[in-house]
CSV table of C-alpha atoms and ligand atoms in Angstrom, one decimal:
chain,number,residue,atom,x,y,z
A,1,MET,CA,-9.7,-30.6,-6.5
A,2,HIS,CA,-10.8,-30.0,-3.0
A,3,LEU,CA,-10.1,-26.7,-1.2
A,4,GLU,CA,-10.4,-26.6,2.5
A,5,GLN,CA,-10.9,-23.0,3.7
A,6,SER,CA,-8.6,-23.4,6.8
A,7,LYS,CA,-5.7,-24.4,4.5
A,8,ILE,CA,-6.1,-21.5,2.2
A,9,PRO,CA,-3.5,-18.9,2.7
A,10,VAL,CA,-4.7,-15.4,2.6
A,11,ILE,CA,-3.4,-13.2,-0.2
A,12,GLY,CA,-3.0,-14.8,-3.5
A,13,GLU,CA,-1.5,-18.0,-2.2
A,14,LYS,CA,1.1,-16.3,0.0
A,15,PRO,CA,0.7,-15.3,3.7
A,16,MET,CA,0.2,-11.6,4.3
A,17,ASN,CA,3.5,-9.8,4.2
A,18,ILE,CA,2.9,-7.8,7.4
A,19,ASP,CA,6.0,-6.1,8.8
A,20,PRO,CA,5.2,-4.0,11.9
A,21,TYR,CA,8.5,-2.1,11.4
A,22,ARG,CA,7.2,-0.7,8.1
A,23,SER,CA,4.3,1.1,9.7
A,24,LEU,CA,3.0,4.2,7.9
A,25,LYS,CA,3.7,7.8,8.9
A,26,VAL,CA,0.0,8.6,8.9
A,27,GLU,CA,0.2,12.2,10.0
A,28,THR,CA,2.6,12.8,7.0
A,29,ILE,CA,0.3,10.9,4.7
A,30,ARG,CA,-2.7,12.9,5.8
A,31,LYS,CA,-0.9,16.2,4.7
A,32,ASP,CA,-1.1,14.8,1.1
A,33,PHE,CA,-4.9,14.9,1.2
A,34,PRO,CA,-6.1,18.5,1.1
A,35,ILE,CA,-9.7,17.5,2.0
A,36,PHE,CA,-8.6,17.0,5.6
A,37,GLU,CA,-7.6,20.7,5.8
A,38,ALA,CA,-11.0,21.7,4.4
A,39,HIS,CA,-12.8,20.0,7.2
A,40,ASP,CA,-10.9,20.7,10.4
A,41,ASN,CA,-13.8,21.5,12.7
A,42,PRO,CA,-15.2,18.9,13.3
A,43,PRO,CA,-12.4,17.0,11.6
A,44,LEU,CA,-13.5,14.7,8.8
A,45,ILE,CA,-13.4,11.1,9.8
A,46,TYR,CA,-13.6,9.3,6.5
A,47,LEU,CA,-14.4,5.7,6.9
A,48,ASP,CA,-15.9,5.1,3.4
A,49,SER,CA,-12.9,4.4,1.2
A,50,ALA,CA,-14.4,1.2,-0.1
A,51,ALA,CA,-17.0,3.4,-1.8
A,52,SER,CA,-14.4,5.9,-3.1
A,53,SER,CA,-11.1,6.8,-1.7
A,54,LEU,CA,-9.8,10.4,-1.1
A,55,THR,CA,-7.5,12.0,-3.6
A,56,PRO,CA,-3.9,13.1,-2.8
A,57,LEU,CA,-2.6,16.4,-4.1
A,58,CYS,CA,-0.1,14.8,-6.4
A,59,VAL,CA,-3.0,13.2,-8.4
A,60,ILE,CA,-4.9,16.6,-8.5
A,61,ASP,CA,-1.6,18.3,-9.6
A,62,ALA,CA,-1.0,15.7,-12.4
A,63,MET,CA,-4.5,16.4,-13.7
A,64,ASP,CA,-4.2,20.2,-13.3
A,65,LYS,CA,-0.9,20.1,-15.2
A,66,TYR,CA,-2.6,18.4,-18.1
A,67,TYR,CA,-5.4,21.0,-18.2
A,68,LEU,CA,-3.0,23.9,-17.7
A,69,ASN,CA,-0.1,22.9,-19.9
A,70,TYR,CA,-0.9,20.4,-22.6
A,71,ARG,CA,-4.7,20.1,-22.8
A,72,SER,CA,-5.4,18.5,-26.1
A,73,ASN,CA,-6.7,15.2,-27.6
A,74,ILE,CA,-4.5,12.1,-27.9
A,75,HIS,CA,-3.4,9.9,-30.7
A,76,ARG,CA,-4.5,12.5,-33.2
A,77,GLY,CA,-2.6,15.8,-33.2
A,78,ILE,CA,0.7,16.1,-35.0
A,79,TYR,CA,1.8,19.0,-32.7
A,80,GLN,CA,3.7,19.2,-29.5
A,81,ILE,CA,1.0,19.4,-26.8
A,82,SER,CA,-1.0,16.6,-28.3
A,83,GLU,CA,2.1,14.5,-28.5
A,84,GLU,CA,2.8,15.3,-24.8
A,85,ALA,CA,-0.8,14.3,-23.9
A,86,THR,CA,-0.4,11.0,-25.8
A,87,ALA,CA,2.9,10.3,-24.1
A,88,GLN,CA,1.5,10.9,-20.6
A,89,TYR,CA,-1.6,8.8,-21.3
A,90,GLU,CA,0.4,5.9,-22.6
A,91,GLU,CA,2.9,6.3,-19.7
A,92,ALA,CA,0.0,5.9,-17.3
A,93,ARG,CA,-0.9,2.6,-19.0
A,94,LYS,CA,2.6,1.4,-18.5
A,95,LYS,CA,2.5,2.3,-14.8
A,96,VAL,CA,-0.8,0.4,-14.3
A,97,ALA,CA,0.7,-2.6,-16.2
A,98,ARG,CA,3.8,-2.6,-13.9
A,99,PHE,CA,1.5,-2.2,-10.8
A,100,ILE,CA,-0.4,-5.5,-11.4
A,101,ASN,CA,2.6,-7.2,-13.3
A,102,SER,CA,0.8,-7.4,-16.6
A,103,ARG,CA,3.3,-8.8,-19.2
A,104,ARG,CA,2.5,-6.0,-21.7
A,105,SER,CA,0.9,-2.6,-21.4
A,106,SER,CA,-1.3,-3.4,-24.4
A,107,GLN,CA,-3.2,-5.8,-22.1
A,108,ILE,CA,-4.3,-2.8,-20.0
A,109,ILE,CA,-7.6,-1.3,-21.4
A,110,PHE,CA,-8.8,2.1,-20.0
A,111,THR,CA,-12.5,2.0,-19.2
A,112,ARG,CA,-14.7,4.3,-17.0
A,113,ASN,CA,-14.8,1.9,-14.0
A,114,THR,CA,-14.9,-1.7,-12.8
A,115,THR,CA,-18.5,-1.9,-14.0
A,116,GLU,CA,-17.7,-1.0,-17.5
A,117,SER,CA,-14.7,-3.3,-17.6
A,118,ILE,CA,-16.9,-6.3,-16.6
A,119,ASN,CA,-19.6,-5.3,-19.1
A,120,LEU,CA,-17.0,-5.1,-21.8
A,121,VAL,CA,-16.1,-8.7,-21.2
A,122,ALA,CA,-19.7,-9.8,-20.9
A,123,TYR,CA,-20.7,-8.3,-24.2
A,124,SER,CA,-17.5,-8.8,-26.2
A,125,TRP,CA,-16.1,-12.2,-24.9
A,126,GLY,CA,-19.5,-13.4,-23.5
A,127,ASP,CA,-21.6,-12.9,-26.7
A,128,ALA,CA,-19.0,-14.6,-28.8
A,129,ASN,CA,-18.3,-17.6,-26.5
A,130,ILE,CA,-21.3,-18.4,-24.3
A,131,ARG,CA,-24.1,-20.6,-25.7
A,132,GLU,CA,-27.4,-22.1,-24.5
A,133,GLY,CA,-26.7,-24.7,-21.7
A,134,ASP,CA,-23.3,-23.2,-20.8
A,135,GLU,CA,-22.8,-22.3,-17.1
A,136,ILE,CA,-21.4,-19.1,-15.5
A,137,LEU,CA,-20.2,-19.6,-12.0
A,138,VAL,CA,-20.4,-16.7,-9.6
A,139,THR,CA,-20.6,-16.3,-5.8
A,140,VAL,CA,-23.3,-15.0,-3.5
A,141,MET,CA,-21.0,-12.3,-2.3
A,142,GLU,CA,-20.7,-10.5,-5.7
A,143,HIS,CA,-21.2,-6.8,-6.1
A,144,HIS,CA,-24.1,-6.2,-8.6
A,145,SER,CA,-21.4,-5.1,-11.1
A,146,ASN,CA,-20.1,-8.7,-11.2
A,147,LEU,CA,-23.6,-10.3,-11.2
A,148,VAL,CA,-26.0,-8.3,-13.3
A,149,PRO,CA,-23.8,-8.3,-16.5
A,150,TRP,CA,-23.8,-12.2,-16.2
A,151,GLN,CA,-27.5,-12.3,-15.6
A,152,LEU,CA,-28.0,-10.2,-18.8
A,153,LEU,CA,-25.6,-12.5,-20.7
A,154,ALA,CA,-27.4,-15.6,-19.5
A,155,GLN,CA,-30.7,-14.0,-20.6
A,156,ARG,CA,-29.3,-13.2,-24.1
A,157,THR,CA,-27.8,-16.6,-24.6
A,158,GLY,CA,-29.8,-19.2,-22.6
A,159,ALA,CA,-26.8,-19.9,-20.3
A,160,LYS,CA,-27.3,-20.7,-16.6
A,161,LEU,CA,-25.9,-19.0,-13.6
A,162,ARG,CA,-24.6,-21.1,-10.7
A,163,PHE,CA,-23.5,-19.9,-7.3
A,164,ILE,CA,-20.8,-20.6,-4.8
A,165,GLU,CA,-22.5,-20.2,-1.4
A,166,VAL,CA,-21.2,-18.2,1.5
A,167,THR,CA,-20.9,-19.6,5.1
A,168,ASP,CA,-22.3,-18.0,8.2
A,169,ASP,CA,-18.7,-16.8,8.9
A,170,GLY,CA,-18.6,-15.0,5.5
A,171,VAL,CA,-16.3,-17.2,3.5
A,172,LEU,CA,-17.0,-19.1,0.3
A,173,GLN,CA,-18.2,-22.7,0.7
A,174,LEU,CA,-15.3,-23.9,-1.4
A,175,GLU,CA,-15.9,-27.6,-0.7
A,176,ASP,CA,-18.8,-27.2,-3.2
A,177,LEU,CA,-16.4,-26.1,-6.0
A,178,ASP,CA,-15.7,-29.6,-7.3
A,179,GLY,CA,-19.3,-30.2,-7.9
A,180,LEU,CA,-20.0,-26.8,-9.4
A,181,LEU,CA,-17.1,-26.8,-11.9
A,182,THR,CA,-18.0,-29.1,-14.8
A,183,GLU,CA,-17.4,-29.2,-18.5
A,184,ARG,CA,-20.5,-26.9,-18.9
A,185,THR,CA,-18.7,-24.2,-16.9
A,186,LYS,CA,-17.4,-21.6,-19.3
A,187,LEU,CA,-16.7,-18.7,-17.0
A,188,VAL,CA,-16.0,-18.1,-13.3
A,189,ALA,CA,-16.7,-14.5,-12.2
A,190,ILE,CA,-15.5,-13.9,-8.7
A,191,THR,CA,-14.7,-11.0,-6.5
A,192,HIS,CA,-11.2,-10.9,-5.0
A,193,VAL,CA,-12.4,-9.1,-1.9
A,194,SER,CA,-16.0,-8.7,-0.8
A,195,ASN,CA,-17.0,-5.1,-0.5
A,196,VAL,CA,-19.3,-6.0,2.4
A,197,LEU,CA,-17.6,-8.8,4.3
A,198,GLY,CA,-14.0,-7.9,3.5
A,199,THR,CA,-13.4,-11.6,2.8
A,200,ILE,CA,-10.3,-12.2,0.7
A,201,ASN,CA,-11.0,-15.1,-1.7
A,202,PRO,CA,-8.3,-17.5,-2.8
A,203,VAL,CA,-8.5,-16.4,-6.4
A,204,GLN,CA,-5.4,-18.2,-7.5
A,205,SER,CA,-6.6,-21.7,-6.4
A,206,ILE,CA,-10.0,-21.0,-7.8
A,207,THR,CA,-8.4,-19.9,-11.1
A,208,THR,CA,-6.4,-23.1,-11.2
A,209,ALA,CA,-9.5,-25.2,-10.6
A,210,ALA,CA,-11.5,-23.4,-13.2
A,211,HIS,CA,-8.7,-23.8,-15.8
A,212,GLN,CA,-8.8,-27.6,-15.2
A,213,VAL,CA,-12.3,-27.6,-16.8
A,214,ASN,CA,-11.3,-25.0,-19.4
A,215,ALA,CA,-13.3,-22.3,-17.9
A,216,LYS,CA,-12.1,-18.7,-18.2
A,217,VAL,CA,-11.8,-16.5,-15.0
A,218,ILE,CA,-12.7,-12.9,-14.5
A,219,ILE,CA,-11.7,-11.3,-11.2
A,220,ASP,CA,-13.4,-8.3,-9.8
A,221,ALA,CA,-10.5,-6.6,-8.1
A,222,ALA,CA,-12.2,-3.3,-7.2
A,223,GLN,CA,-11.5,-3.9,-3.5
A,224,SER,CA,-8.2,-5.7,-3.7
A,225,VAL,CA,-5.9,-3.7,-6.1
A,226,PRO,CA,-6.1,-0.6,-3.9
A,227,HIS,CA,-5.1,-2.5,-0.8
A,228,PHE,CA,-2.4,-5.1,-1.4
A,229,PRO,CA,0.0,-6.2,-4.1
A,230,ILE,CA,-1.6,-8.1,-7.0
A,231,ASP,CA,0.2,-10.1,-9.6
A,232,VAL,CA,-2.0,-11.1,-12.6
A,233,GLN,CA,0.6,-13.5,-14.0
A,234,GLN,CA,0.9,-15.3,-10.7
A,235,ILE,CA,-2.9,-15.5,-10.3
A,236,ASP,CA,-3.1,-16.5,-14.0
A,237,CYS,CA,-6.6,-15.0,-14.3
A,238,ASP,CA,-8.0,-14.4,-17.8
A,239,PHE,CA,-9.5,-10.9,-17.0
A,240,LEU,CA,-9.2,-8.6,-14.0
A,241,ALA,CA,-11.2,-5.4,-13.5
A,242,PHE,CA,-10.8,-2.4,-11.1
A,243,SER,CA,-11.5,1.3,-10.6
A,244,GLY,CA,-9.2,4.3,-10.3
A,245,HIS,CA,-11.4,6.1,-7.8
A,246,LYS,CA,-10.9,3.5,-5.0
A,247,MET,CA,-7.1,3.7,-5.2
A,248,CYS,CA,-6.5,7.4,-4.7
A,249,GLY,CA,-7.1,8.1,-8.4
A,250,PRO,CA,-9.9,10.2,-10.0
A,251,THR,CA,-13.4,9.1,-10.8
A,252,GLY,CA,-14.2,8.2,-14.4
A,253,VAL,CA,-11.3,5.8,-15.1
A,254,GLY,CA,-11.2,2.1,-14.6
A,255,ILE,CA,-9.0,-0.8,-15.9
A,256,LEU,CA,-9.6,-4.0,-17.7
A,257,TYR,CA,-6.7,-6.4,-17.8
A,258,GLY,CA,-6.9,-9.4,-20.2
A,259,LYS,CA,-4.8,-12.1,-21.5
A,260,ARG,CA,-3.5,-11.1,-24.9
A,261,ASP,CA,-4.8,-14.0,-27.0
A,262,LEU,CA,-8.3,-13.5,-25.6
A,263,LEU,CA,-8.3,-9.7,-26.1
A,264,GLU,CA,-7.0,-10.2,-29.6
A,265,GLN,CA,-9.8,-12.7,-30.5
A,266,MET,CA,-12.6,-10.7,-28.9
A,267,PRO,CA,-14.7,-8.4,-31.1
A,268,PRO,CA,-14.9,-4.7,-30.2
A,269,PHE,CA,-17.2,-3.6,-27.5
A,270,LEU,CA,-18.0,-0.1,-28.7
A,271,GLY,CA,-17.5,1.2,-32.2
A,272,GLY,CA,-16.4,4.6,-33.3
A,273,GLY,CA,-13.3,6.8,-33.6
A,274,SER,CA,-9.9,5.6,-32.3
A,275,MET,CA,-10.7,1.8,-32.4
A,276,ILE,CA,-10.5,1.3,-36.2
A,277,ARG,CA,-7.8,0.6,-38.7
A,278,SER,CA,-9.9,1.4,-41.8
A,279,VAL,CA,-13.5,2.2,-42.5
A,280,GLU,CA,-15.5,1.6,-45.6
A,281,ARG,CA,-19.2,2.2,-46.3
A,282,GLU,CA,-20.4,-1.2,-45.2
A,283,ARG,CA,-17.6,-2.5,-43.0
A,284,SER,CA,-14.5,-1.7,-41.0
A,285,THR,CA,-11.3,-3.3,-39.7
A,286,TYR,CA,-10.1,-2.7,-36.2
A,287,ALA,CA,-7.0,-1.3,-34.5
A,288,GLU,CA,-4.6,-3.4,-32.6
A,289,LEU,CA,-4.8,-3.7,-28.8
A,290,PRO,CA,-5.4,-1.7,-26.7
A,291,ALA,CA,-7.0,0.8,-29.1
A,292,LYS,CA,-9.6,-1.7,-30.3
A,293,PHE,CA,-11.3,-1.4,-27.0
A,294,GLU,CA,-11.0,2.3,-26.5
A,295,ALA,CA,-13.5,3.9,-28.8
A,296,GLY,CA,-13.9,7.7,-28.7
A,297,THR,CA,-12.0,10.3,-26.7
A,298,PRO,CA,-11.1,8.7,-23.3
A,299,GLY,CA,-10.8,10.3,-19.9
A,300,ILE,CA,-7.3,11.7,-20.6
A,301,ALA,CA,-6.8,13.7,-17.4
A,302,GLU,CA,-8.3,10.8,-15.5
A,303,ALA,CA,-5.9,8.2,-16.9
A,304,ILE,CA,-3.0,10.5,-16.2
A,305,GLY,CA,-4.3,11.0,-12.7
A,306,LEU,CA,-4.5,7.3,-12.2
A,307,GLY,CA,-0.9,7.0,-13.3
A,308,ALA,CA,0.0,9.5,-10.5
A,309,ALA,CA,-2.0,7.5,-8.0
A,310,VAL,CA,-0.1,4.4,-9.0
A,311,ASP,CA,3.2,6.2,-8.4
A,312,TYR,CA,1.9,7.5,-5.0
A,313,LEU,CA,0.8,4.0,-3.8
A,314,THR,CA,3.9,2.4,-5.1
A,315,ASP,CA,6.1,5.0,-3.3
A,316,ILE,CA,4.4,4.3,0.0
A,317,GLY,CA,4.3,0.5,-0.6
A,318,LEU,CA,1.3,-1.8,-0.9
A,319,ASP,CA,2.7,-4.1,1.8
A,320,ALA,CA,2.9,-1.2,4.3
A,321,ILE,CA,-0.6,0.0,3.4
A,322,GLN,CA,-1.9,-3.5,3.9
A,323,ALA,CA,-0.2,-3.8,7.3
A,324,HIS,CA,-1.6,-0.5,8.4
A,325,GLU,CA,-5.1,-1.4,7.4
A,326,GLN,CA,-4.8,-4.7,9.3
A,327,GLU,CA,-3.7,-2.9,12.4
A,328,ILE,CA,-6.8,-0.6,12.2
A,329,LEU,CA,-9.1,-3.5,11.3
A,330,GLU,CA,-7.9,-5.6,14.3
A,331,TYR,CA,-8.5,-2.7,16.7
A,332,ALA,CA,-11.9,-1.8,15.2
A,333,TYR,CA,-12.9,-5.5,15.3
A,334,GLN,CA,-11.9,-5.8,18.9
A,335,ILE,CA,-13.5,-2.7,20.3
A,336,LEU,CA,-16.7,-2.8,18.2
A,337,SER,CA,-17.3,-6.5,19.1
A,338,GLU,CA,-17.6,-5.3,22.8
A,339,ILE,CA,-20.7,-3.2,22.0
A,340,ASP,CA,-23.9,-4.8,23.2
A,341,GLY,CA,-26.3,-5.7,20.4
A,342,ILE,CA,-23.7,-5.4,17.6
A,343,THR,CA,-23.5,-8.0,14.8
A,344,LEU,CA,-20.3,-8.0,12.9
A,345,TYR,CA,-20.4,-9.7,9.5
A,346,GLY,CA,-17.6,-11.5,7.8
A,347,PRO,CA,-14.4,-13.3,8.9
A,348,LYS,CA,-11.9,-12.2,11.6
A,349,PRO,CA,-9.1,-9.8,10.8
A,350,ARG,CA,-6.1,-11.4,8.9
A,351,GLN,CA,-8.6,-13.3,6.8
A,352,ARG,CA,-10.1,-10.1,5.5
A,353,ALA,CA,-9.3,-6.7,4.1
A,354,GLY,CA,-10.2,-3.4,5.5
A,355,ALA,CA,-14.0,-3.1,5.4
A,356,LEU,CA,-16.0,-3.8,8.6
A,357,THR,CA,-19.8,-4.3,8.2
A,358,PHE,CA,-22.2,-4.4,11.1
A,359,ASN,CA,-25.7,-3.8,12.5
A,360,LEU,CA,-26.7,-2.5,15.9
A,361,SER,CA,-29.8,-4.2,17.2
A,362,GLY,CA,-33.0,-2.1,16.8
A,363,ILE,CA,-31.4,0.7,14.8
A,364,HIS,CA,-31.7,1.1,11.1
A,365,PRO,CA,-28.2,1.4,9.5
A,366,HIS,CA,-29.3,4.6,7.8
A,367,ASP,CA,-30.2,6.1,11.2
A,368,LEU,CA,-26.8,4.9,12.5
A,369,ALA,CA,-25.0,6.6,9.6
A,370,GLY,CA,-27.0,9.8,10.2
A,371,VAL,CA,-26.0,9.9,13.9
A,372,LEU,CA,-22.3,9.2,12.9
A,373,ASP,CA,-22.4,11.9,10.3
A,374,GLY,CA,-23.5,14.3,13.1
A,375,GLU,CA,-20.2,13.4,14.8
A,376,GLY,CA,-18.2,13.9,11.6
A,377,VAL,CA,-17.8,10.2,10.9
A,378,ALA,CA,-18.6,9.2,7.3
A,379,VAL,CA,-19.6,5.5,6.9
A,380,ARG,CA,-21.8,3.8,4.3
A,381,ALA,CA,-25.2,2.3,5.1
A,382,GLY,CA,-27.4,0.3,2.7
A,383,HIS,CA,-27.3,-2.9,0.7
A,384,HIS,CA,-23.8,-2.0,-0.7
A,385,CYS,CA,-24.9,-3.1,-4.2
A,386,ALA,CA,-24.9,-6.7,-2.9
A,387,GLN,CA,-28.5,-7.6,-2.4
A,388,PRO,CA,-28.1,-11.4,-2.7
A,389,LEU,CA,-25.6,-11.3,0.1
A,390,MET,CA,-28.0,-9.2,2.2
A,391,GLN,CA,-30.7,-11.8,1.5
A,392,ARG,CA,-28.2,-14.6,2.5
A,393,TYR,CA,-27.9,-13.0,6.0
A,394,GLY,CA,-31.5,-12.1,6.3
A,395,VAL,CA,-31.0,-8.3,6.4
A,396,ILE,CA,-32.0,-5.5,4.1
A,397,ALA,CA,-29.1,-3.2,5.0
A,398,THR,CA,-26.0,-2.9,7.1
A,399,ALA,CA,-23.6,-0.1,8.1
A,400,ARG,CA,-20.0,-0.4,6.9
A,401,ALA,CA,-16.8,1.3,8.0
A,402,SER,CA,-13.8,1.0,5.6
A,403,PHE,CA,-10.2,2.0,6.1
A,404,TYR,CA,-7.3,3.1,4.0
A,405,LEU,CA,-3.8,4.5,4.4
A,406,TYR,CA,-4.9,7.8,5.9
A,407,ASN,CA,-7.0,6.5,8.7
A,408,LYS,CA,-5.9,6.6,12.4
A,409,LEU,CA,-6.7,4.4,15.3
A,410,GLU,CA,-8.2,7.4,17.1
A,411,GLU,CA,-10.8,7.6,14.3
A,412,VAL,CA,-12.0,4.1,15.3
A,413,ASP,CA,-12.5,5.5,18.8
A,414,ARG,CA,-14.7,8.2,17.3
A,415,LEU,CA,-16.7,5.6,15.4
A,416,TYR,CA,-17.1,3.6,18.7
A,417,ASP,CA,-18.2,6.7,20.6
A,418,GLY,CA,-20.7,7.5,17.8
A,419,LEU,CA,-22.2,4.0,17.9
A,420,LEU,CA,-22.7,4.3,21.7
A,421,LYS,CA,-24.3,7.7,21.2
A,422,ALA,CA,-26.7,6.3,18.6
A,423,GLN,CA,-27.6,3.5,20.9
A,424,LYS,CA,-28.4,5.9,23.8
A,425,LEU,CA,-30.4,8.1,21.5
A,426,PHE,CA,-32.5,5.3,20.1
A,427,THR,CA,-33.0,3.5,23.4
A,428,ARG,CA,-34.3,6.8,24.9
A,429,ARG,CA,-36.6,7.3,22.0
A,430,ARG,CA,-38.1,3.8,22.3
A,431,ARG,CA,-38.9,4.3,26.0
B,501,C6P,N1,-18.4,-0.6,-4.6
B,501,C6P,C1,-19.0,0.3,-2.4
B,501,C6P,O1,-19.4,1.2,-1.7
B,501,C6P,P1,-17.5,1.0,-9.9
B,501,C6P,O2,-18.7,1.7,-9.4
B,501,C6P,O3,-17.7,0.5,-11.2
B,501,C6P,O4,-16.3,1.9,-9.8
B,501,C6P,O5,-17.2,-0.2,-8.9
B,501,C6P,C2,-18.2,-1.2,-8.8
B,501,C6P,C3,-17.7,-2.2,-7.8
B,501,C6P,C4,-17.5,-3.5,-8.3
B,501,C6P,N2,-17.0,-4.5,-7.5
B,501,C6P,C5,-16.8,-4.3,-6.2
B,501,C6P,C6,-16.3,-5.4,-5.3
B,501,C6P,C7,-17.1,-3.0,-5.6
B,501,C6P,O6,-16.9,-2.8,-4.3
B,501,C6P,C8,-17.6,-2.0,-6.4
B,501,C6P,C9,-18.0,-0.6,-5.9
B,501,C6P,C10,-18.7,0.6,-3.9
B,501,C6P,O7,-18.9,-0.9,-2.0
B,501,C6P,C11,-19.8,1.3,-4.5
B,501,C6P,S1,-21.3,0.4,-4.6
């Protein structure tokens, strides 16, 4: 199989469904986020949703309702409020299943975050299936969460990591895929969207190619599920991981989706209460899916909050959110690229999602973020937990502005003004 980047459609294998007539009513949406009211002078310009999104009132309300009205443990109590808690927790699982088109809700495992979901697969599936001499194929643009667990697995088993390289333009060098996928490849671990470059990878084509050599595929969807529609059955991936806190949900809850036969064959990750069928002195048998992978009391309010976030995003529409982000991204790309001495990393808009990463010549990104903070603009600066990618581009850090449904074009102007201010400040200091 040979994939040419220019022929690869953008989302899944479909063109982006961008309908300008479905633009978001941003001022109305912003009223859903109480944090904006708490910071009105200067107004909060939050351009760090790739790190963690803001939380709408409906999510906070859903969690409050749990604590105020039916606070109790789940799957245990034979009394009304515990049954209510169990019902709400399981309803949240169903909502998440529908959101990514999982065939069954039992294929949705609640974890703490993307990182834990990936580690679950690395320890449970990985230890049972990876042997010395096997290969795990990753990319140079992975977040550490989708790299370090595979390094640890390789160290435990004697397997080898191989890498799909990234071009100067920030896309995967997919012409190498043919040579990298062999009968030794047992797993392909790939990010759907780079948290640094914004690159949208053609995960469906990569999955098809990986399956041709009988490799399994895990997709890190931390930066895709919050921003555009995902269909796990269409992609046909074996596992998919994402976090609640990047999609208007609370912190402390994440998702692992897996194909049923794989999840059924896999041994438990953590042992303890809730995940067993019966326990004797020396051995135990385990519960059915999904309970087998949910040892101990989970984040109940968090799962319920995530269910509310799924409802919220679904009501607004992922297509509309994506179109809105593209509009902001295009504007930001255009005006920021006019700044002298700026380096923008990653592909052009329409081939990327809503994170824009850059450096301004002669100014450390931490200083840049400091000046922007003084202007009320929150951006992230650092290595973004993607040090191999930083090394690929010969930098130790970058600044990153990332956008979501509540951002406005005027906020990009404030970012632009802040960057010019930083430039003036640091040029003056150097004189
Ligand atoms: N990226 C960022 O600022 P957790 O922390 O487990 O919820 O998510 C980890 C993770 C995994 N994969 C990707 C692609 C990610 O972007 C992240 C989180 C944040 O870019 C925090 S480092």
